[in-house]
Amino acid sequence: MSVRADDDPLGPSWRARLRGCPMTTLDLAPLDRDECRELAATHGEWNCATLDRCVELAGGHPLFLEQLLRA
């Protein structure tokens, strides 16, 4: 399971019910512009306007960027 830290549905009461079950938390920051461009390069050639718009819309989230590029 994965969730975003914003509006985390796994609040303290839910976590308390885990009763010792292992849980790993990774804090992943959004990609910066250069990282987005590097990711986009793995999906083919893009003109600058299209790439910049996709990067802007994705807000640094790699899954969103990949979906925009595929669309």
PDB file of N, CA and C in Angstrom:
ATOM      1  N   MET A   1       0.850  -1.153   0.000  1.00  0.00           N
ATOM      2  CA  MET A   1       0.000   0.000   0.000  1.00  0.00           C
ATOM      3  C   MET A   1       0.897   1.218   0.000  1.00  0.00           C
ATOM      4  N   SER A   2       0.465   2.262  -0.671  1.00  0.00           N
ATOM      5  CA  SER A   2       1.198   3.519  -0.629  1.00  0.00           C
ATOM      6  C   SER A   2       0.193   4.659  -0.489  1.00  0.00           C
ATOM      7  N   VAL A   3       0.619   5.698   0.179  1.00  0.00           N
ATOM      8  CA  VAL A   3      -0.217   6.880   0.375  1.00  0.00           C
ATOM      9  C   VAL A   3       0.666   8.119   0.310  1.00  0.00           C
ATOM     10  N   ARG A   4       0.037   9.241   0.086  1.00  0.00           N
ATOM     11  CA  ARG A   4       0.740  10.524   0.133  1.00  0.00           C
ATOM     12  C   ARG A   4       0.656  11.073   1.547  1.00  0.00           C
ATOM     13  N   ALA A   5       1.653  11.824   1.933  1.00  0.00           N
ATOM     14  CA  ALA A   5       1.669  12.408   3.275  1.00  0.00           C
ATOM     15  C   ALA A   5       0.526  13.409   3.462  1.00  0.00           C
ATOM     16  N   ASP A   6       0.140  14.086   2.369  1.00  0.00           N
ATOM     17  CA  ASP A   6      -0.993  15.013   2.443  1.00  0.00           C
ATOM     18  C   ASP A   6      -2.252  14.220   2.767  1.00  0.00           C
ATOM     19  N   ASP A   7      -2.961  14.614   3.798  1.00  0.00           N
ATOM     20  CA  ASP A   7      -4.198  13.928   4.199  1.00  0.00           C
ATOM     21  C   ASP A   7      -3.960  12.438   4.414  1.00  0.00           C
ATOM     22  N   ASP A   8      -2.891  12.100   5.089  1.00  0.00           N
ATOM     23  CA  ASP A   8      -2.511  10.704   5.339  1.00  0.00           C
ATOM     24  C   ASP A   8      -3.645   9.939   6.016  1.00  0.00           C
ATOM     25  N   PRO A   9      -4.221   8.943   5.330  1.00  0.00           N
ATOM     26  CA  PRO A   9      -5.288   8.154   5.954  1.00  0.00           C
ATOM     27  C   PRO A   9      -4.755   7.200   7.021  1.00  0.00           C
ATOM     28  N   LEU A  10      -3.439   7.040   7.071  1.00  0.00           N
ATOM     29  CA  LEU A  10      -2.825   6.157   8.059  1.00  0.00           C
ATOM     30  C   LEU A  10      -2.451   6.962   9.292  1.00  0.00           C
ATOM     31  N   GLY A  11      -3.446   7.488   9.958  1.00  0.00           N
ATOM     32  CA  GLY A  11      -3.232   8.315  11.133  1.00  0.00           C
ATOM     33  C   GLY A  11      -2.758   7.504  12.328  1.00  0.00           C
ATOM     34  N   PRO A  12      -2.525   8.168  13.451  1.00  0.00           N
ATOM     35  CA  PRO A  12      -2.003   7.500  14.648  1.00  0.00           C
ATOM     36  C   PRO A  12      -2.856   6.325  15.119  1.00  0.00           C
ATOM     37  N   SER A  13      -4.179   6.441  15.050  1.00  0.00           N
ATOM     38  CA  SER A  13      -5.018   5.331  15.527  1.00  0.00           C
ATOM     39  C   SER A  13      -4.875   4.105  14.623  1.00  0.00           C
ATOM     40  N   TRP A  14      -4.781   4.327  13.322  1.00  0.00           N
ATOM     41  CA  TRP A  14      -4.606   3.210  12.389  1.00  0.00           C
ATOM     42  C   TRP A  14      -3.250   2.557  12.611  1.00  0.00           C
ATOM     43  N   ARG A  15      -2.233   3.366  12.757  1.00  0.00           N
ATOM     44  CA  ARG A  15      -0.881   2.839  12.961  1.00  0.00           C
ATOM     45  C   ARG A  15      -0.787   2.053  14.272  1.00  0.00           C
ATOM     46  N   ALA A  16      -1.514   2.490  15.306  1.00  0.00           N
ATOM     47  CA  ALA A  16      -1.497   1.788  16.587  1.00  0.00           C
ATOM     48  C   ALA A  16      -2.073   0.381  16.461  1.00  0.00           C
ATOM     49  N   ARG A  17      -3.005   0.196  15.540  1.00  0.00           N
ATOM     50  CA  ARG A  17      -3.620  -1.127  15.354  1.00  0.00           C
ATOM     51  C   ARG A  17      -2.712  -2.097  14.615  1.00  0.00           C
ATOM     52  N   LEU A  18      -1.581  -1.638  14.108  1.00  0.00           N
ATOM     53  CA  LEU A  18      -0.646  -2.534  13.415  1.00  0.00           C
ATOM     54  C   LEU A  18      -0.055  -3.565  14.362  1.00  0.00           C
ATOM     55  N   ARG A  19      -0.011  -3.262  15.627  1.00  0.00           N
ATOM     56  CA  ARG A  19       0.464  -4.180  16.672  1.00  0.00           C
ATOM     57  C   ARG A  19       1.806  -4.836  16.320  1.00  0.00           C
ATOM     58  N   GLY A  20       2.763  -4.031  15.967  1.00  0.00           N
ATOM     59  CA  GLY A  20       4.102  -4.551  15.722  1.00  0.00           C
ATOM     60  C   GLY A  20       4.370  -5.032  14.308  1.00  0.00           C
ATOM     61  N   CYS A  21       3.374  -4.996  13.435  1.00  0.00           N
ATOM     62  CA  CYS A  21       3.618  -5.389  12.037  1.00  0.00           C
ATOM     63  C   CYS A  21       4.595  -4.386  11.409  1.00  0.00           C
ATOM     64  N   PRO A  22       5.513  -4.882  10.599  1.00  0.00           N
ATOM     65  CA  PRO A  22       6.488  -3.971  10.011  1.00  0.00           C
ATOM     66  C   PRO A  22       5.834  -3.008   9.024  1.00  0.00           C
ATOM     67  N   MET A  23       6.311  -1.783   9.057  1.00  0.00           N
ATOM     68  CA  MET A  23       5.840  -0.769   8.132  1.00  0.00           C
ATOM     69  C   MET A  23       7.025   0.122   7.792  1.00  0.00           C
ATOM     70  N   THR A  24       7.202   0.389   6.526  1.00  0.00           N
ATOM     71  CA  THR A  24       8.290   1.250   6.079  1.00  0.00           C
ATOM     72  C   THR A  24       7.693   2.543   5.550  1.00  0.00           C
ATOM     73  N   THR A  25       8.257   3.639   5.973  1.00  0.00           N
ATOM     74  CA  THR A  25       7.814   4.942   5.511  1.00  0.00           C
ATOM     75  C   THR A  25       8.938   5.571   4.699  1.00  0.00           C
ATOM     76  N   LEU A  26       8.621   5.971   3.489  1.00  0.00           N
ATOM     77  CA  LEU A  26       9.582   6.663   2.632  1.00  0.00           C
ATOM     78  C   LEU A  26       9.037   8.049   2.333  1.00  0.00           C
ATOM     79  N   ASP A  27       9.819   9.046   2.585  1.00  0.00           N
ATOM     80  CA  ASP A  27       9.425  10.412   2.286  1.00  0.00           C
ATOM     81  C   ASP A  27      10.059  10.779   0.954  1.00  0.00           C
ATOM     82  N   LEU A  28       9.268  10.776  -0.096  1.00  0.00           N
ATOM     83  CA  LEU A  28       9.775  11.054  -1.438  1.00  0.00           C
ATOM     84  C   LEU A  28       9.387  12.465  -1.851  1.00  0.00           C
ATOM     85  N   ALA A  29      10.371  13.280  -2.097  1.00  0.00           N
ATOM     86  CA  ALA A  29      10.124  14.648  -2.553  1.00  0.00           C
ATOM     87  C   ALA A  29       9.792  14.637  -4.040  1.00  0.00           C
ATOM     88  N   PRO A  30       9.070  15.640  -4.510  1.00  0.00           N
ATOM     89  CA  PRO A  30       8.801  15.736  -5.949  1.00  0.00           C
ATOM     90  C   PRO A  30      10.111  15.856  -6.733  1.00  0.00           C
ATOM     91  N   LEU A  31      10.083  15.413  -7.975  1.00  0.00           N
ATOM     92  CA  LEU A  31      11.245  15.566  -8.848  1.00  0.00           C
ATOM     93  C   LEU A  31      11.445  17.039  -9.186  1.00  0.00           C
ATOM     94  N   ASP A  32      12.695  17.455  -9.339  1.00  0.00           N
ATOM     95  CA  ASP A  32      12.933  18.820  -9.804  1.00  0.00           C
ATOM     96  C   ASP A  32      12.872  18.836 -11.337  1.00  0.00           C
ATOM     97  N   ARG A  33      12.974  20.016 -11.929  1.00  0.00           N
ATOM     98  CA  ARG A  33      12.811  20.170 -13.382  1.00  0.00           C
ATOM     99  C   ARG A  33      13.790  19.305 -14.171  1.00  0.00           C
ATOM    100  N   ASP A  34      15.068  19.274 -13.753  1.00  0.00           N
ATOM    101  CA  ASP A  34      16.064  18.464 -14.469  1.00  0.00           C
ATOM    102  C   ASP A  34      15.746  16.969 -14.384  1.00  0.00           C
ATOM    103  N   GLU A  35      15.295  16.523 -13.212  1.00  0.00           N
ATOM    104  CA  GLU A  35      14.927  15.110 -13.056  1.00  0.00           C
ATOM    105  C   GLU A  35      13.712  14.771 -13.921  1.00  0.00           C
ATOM    106  N   CYS A  36      12.779  15.708 -14.024  1.00  0.00           N
ATOM    107  CA  CYS A  36      11.614  15.497 -14.895  1.00  0.00           C
ATOM    108  C   CYS A  36      12.041  15.372 -16.353  1.00  0.00           C
ATOM    109  N   ARG A  37      12.948  16.222 -16.768  1.00  0.00           N
ATOM    110  CA  ARG A  37      13.435  16.158 -18.154  1.00  0.00           C
ATOM    111  C   ARG A  37      14.175  14.838 -18.421  1.00  0.00           C
ATOM    112  N   GLU A  38      14.929  14.385 -17.442  1.00  0.00           N
ATOM    113  CA  GLU A  38      15.636  13.110 -17.578  1.00  0.00           C
ATOM    114  C   GLU A  38      14.640  11.955 -17.707  1.00  0.00           C
ATOM    115  N   LEU A  39      13.601  11.971 -16.900  1.00  0.00           N
ATOM    116  CA  LEU A  39      12.567  10.953 -16.996  1.00  0.00           C
ATOM    117  C   LEU A  39      11.867  11.023 -18.347  1.00  0.00           C
ATOM    118  N   ALA A  40      11.547  12.217 -18.797  1.00  0.00           N
ATOM    119  CA  ALA A  40      10.866  12.388 -20.087  1.00  0.00           C
ATOM    120  C   ALA A  40      11.715  11.862 -21.237  1.00  0.00           C
ATOM    121  N   ALA A  41      13.026  11.980 -21.136  1.00  0.00           N
ATOM    122  CA  ALA A  41      13.921  11.510 -22.200  1.00  0.00           C
ATOM    123  C   ALA A  41      13.805  10.003 -22.408  1.00  0.00           C
ATOM    124  N   THR A  42      13.368   9.285 -21.386  1.00  0.00           N
ATOM    125  CA  THR A  42      13.204   7.833 -21.532  1.00  0.00           C
ATOM    126  C   THR A  42      11.929   7.488 -22.290  1.00  0.00           C
ATOM    127  N   HIS A  43      11.110   8.497 -22.572  1.00  0.00           N
ATOM    128  CA  HIS A  43       9.841   8.290 -23.274  1.00  0.00           C
ATOM    129  C   HIS A  43       9.848   8.896 -24.669  1.00  0.00           C
ATOM    130  N   GLY A  44      11.015   9.180 -25.213  1.00  0.00           N
ATOM    131  CA  GLY A  44      11.105   9.680 -26.582  1.00  0.00           C
ATOM    132  C   GLY A  44      11.494  11.142 -26.654  1.00  0.00           C
ATOM    133  N   GLU A  45      11.415  11.660 -27.866  1.00  0.00           N
ATOM    134  CA  GLU A  45      11.774  13.054 -28.146  1.00  0.00           C
ATOM    135  C   GLU A  45      10.545  13.942 -27.952  1.00  0.00           C
ATOM    136  N   TRP A  46      10.754  15.106 -27.320  1.00  0.00           N
ATOM    137  CA  TRP A  46       9.661  16.033 -27.061  1.00  0.00           C
ATOM    138  C   TRP A  46      10.083  17.437 -27.441  1.00  0.00           C
ATOM    139  N   ASN A  47       9.158  18.214 -28.031  1.00  0.00           N
ATOM    140  CA  ASN A  47       9.499  19.611 -28.263  1.00  0.00           C
ATOM    141  C   ASN A  47       9.430  20.330 -26.915  1.00  0.00           C
ATOM    142  N   CYS A  48      10.129  21.432 -26.799  1.00  0.00           N
ATOM    143  CA  CYS A  48      10.271  22.121 -25.510  1.00  0.00           C
ATOM    144  C   CYS A  48       8.929  22.558 -24.933  1.00  0.00           C
ATOM    145  N   ALA A  49       8.032  23.069 -25.752  1.00  0.00           N
ATOM    146  CA  ALA A  49       6.745  23.562 -25.248  1.00  0.00           C
ATOM    147  C   ALA A  49       5.931  22.431 -24.640  1.00  0.00           C
ATOM    148  N   THR A  50       5.873  21.287 -25.322  1.00  0.00           N
ATOM    149  CA  THR A  50       5.113  20.144 -24.820  1.00  0.00           C
ATOM    150  C   THR A  50       5.726  19.618 -23.533  1.00  0.00           C
ATOM    151  N   LEU A  51       7.041  19.479 -23.534  1.00  0.00           N
ATOM    152  CA  LEU A  51       7.729  18.974 -22.348  1.00  0.00           C
ATOM    153  C   LEU A  51       7.536  19.905 -21.160  1.00  0.00           C
ATOM    154  N   ASP A  52       7.710  21.206 -21.373  1.00  0.00           N
ATOM    155  CA  ASP A  52       7.545  22.166 -20.280  1.00  0.00           C
ATOM    156  C   ASP A  52       6.133  22.131 -19.720  1.00  0.00           C
ATOM    157  N   ARG A  53       5.138  21.994 -20.581  1.00  0.00           N
ATOM    158  CA  ARG A  53       3.748  21.942 -20.121  1.00  0.00           C
ATOM    159  C   ARG A  53       3.497  20.679 -19.297  1.00  0.00           C
ATOM    160  N   CYS A  54       4.009  19.544 -19.764  1.00  0.00           N
ATOM    161  CA  CYS A  54       3.840  18.290 -19.025  1.00  0.00           C
ATOM    162  C   CYS A  54       4.526  18.348 -17.664  1.00  0.00           C
ATOM    163  N   VAL A  55       5.725  18.906 -17.633  1.00  0.00           N
ATOM    164  CA  VAL A  55       6.467  19.035 -16.373  1.00  0.00           C
ATOM    165  C   VAL A  55       5.693  19.938 -15.416  1.00  0.00           C
ATOM    166  N   GLU A  56       5.155  21.027 -15.923  1.00  0.00           N
ATOM    167  CA  GLU A  56       4.382  21.951 -15.091  1.00  0.00           C
ATOM    168  C   GLU A  56       3.127  21.271 -14.528  1.00  0.00           C
ATOM    169  N   LEU A  57       2.392  20.583 -15.377  1.00  0.00           N
ATOM    170  CA  LEU A  57       1.163  19.914 -14.945  1.00  0.00           C
ATOM    171  C   LEU A  57       1.430  18.794 -13.938  1.00  0.00           C
ATOM    172  N   ALA A  58       2.536  18.098 -14.113  1.00  0.00           N
ATOM    173  CA  ALA A  58       2.851  16.964 -13.237  1.00  0.00           C
ATOM    174  C   ALA A  58       3.286  17.414 -11.844  1.00  0.00           C
ATOM    175  N   GLY A  59       3.771  18.617 -11.718  1.00  0.00           N
ATOM    176  CA  GLY A  59       4.164  19.125 -10.408  1.00  0.00           C
ATOM    177  C   GLY A  59       5.254  18.318  -9.734  1.00  0.00           C
ATOM    178  N   GLY A  60       6.102  17.664 -10.520  1.00  0.00           N
ATOM    179  CA  GLY A  60       7.202  16.893  -9.959  1.00  0.00           C
ATOM    180  C   GLY A  60       6.869  15.456  -9.591  1.00  0.00           C
ATOM    181  N   HIS A  61       5.625  15.034  -9.851  1.00  0.00           N
ATOM    182  CA  HIS A  61       5.220  13.663  -9.533  1.00  0.00           C
ATOM    183  C   HIS A  61       5.507  12.764 -10.739  1.00  0.00           C
ATOM    184  N   PRO A  62       6.420  11.795 -10.590  1.00  0.00           N
ATOM    185  CA  PRO A  62       6.849  10.982 -11.729  1.00  0.00           C
ATOM    186  C   PRO A  62       5.718  10.196 -12.384  1.00  0.00           C
ATOM    187  N   LEU A  63       4.802   9.633 -11.615  1.00  0.00           N
ATOM    188  CA  LEU A  63       3.703   8.880 -12.224  1.00  0.00           C
ATOM    189  C   LEU A  63       2.836   9.787 -13.084  1.00  0.00           C
ATOM    190  N   PHE A  64       2.520  10.985 -12.589  1.00  0.00           N
ATOM    191  CA  PHE A  64       1.714  11.914 -13.360  1.00  0.00           C
ATOM    192  C   PHE A  64       2.446  12.297 -14.635  1.00  0.00           C
ATOM    193  N   LEU A  65       3.744  12.540 -14.537  1.00  0.00           N
ATOM    194  CA  LEU A  65       4.521  12.919 -15.721  1.00  0.00           C
ATOM    195  C   LEU A  65       4.503  11.798 -16.748  1.00  0.00           C
ATOM    196  N   GLU A  66       4.714  10.571 -16.317  1.00  0.00           N
ATOM    197  CA  GLU A  66       4.695   9.445 -17.255  1.00  0.00           C
ATOM    198  C   GLU A  66       3.341   9.325 -17.931  1.00  0.00           C
ATOM    199  N   GLN A  67       2.262   9.485 -17.174  1.00  0.00           N
ATOM    200  CA  GLN A  67       0.924   9.382 -17.769  1.00  0.00           C
ATOM    201  C   GLN A  67       0.671  10.503 -18.766  1.00  0.00           C
ATOM    202  N   LEU A  68       1.103  11.710 -18.468  1.00  0.00           N
ATOM    203  CA  LEU A  68       0.953  12.812 -19.414  1.00  0.00           C
ATOM    204  C   LEU A  68       1.740  12.557 -20.683  1.00  0.00           C
ATOM    205  N   LEU A  69       2.941  12.056 -20.562  1.00  0.00           N
ATOM    206  CA  LEU A  69       3.773  11.804 -21.741  1.00  0.00           C
ATOM    207  C   LEU A  69       3.198  10.682 -22.599  1.00  0.00           C
ATOM    208  N   ARG A  70       2.609   9.693 -21.954  1.00  0.00           N
ATOM    209  CA  ARG A  70       2.000   8.591 -22.711  1.00  0.00           C
ATOM    210  C   ARG A  70       0.736   9.023 -23.435  1.00  0.00           C
ATOM    211  N   ALA A  71       0.028   9.989 -22.839  1.00  0.00           N
ATOM    212  CA  ALA A  71      -1.213  10.480 -23.444  1.00  0.00           C
ATOM    213  C   ALA A  71      -0.920  11.378 -24.616  1.00  0.00           C
TER     214      ALA A  71
END
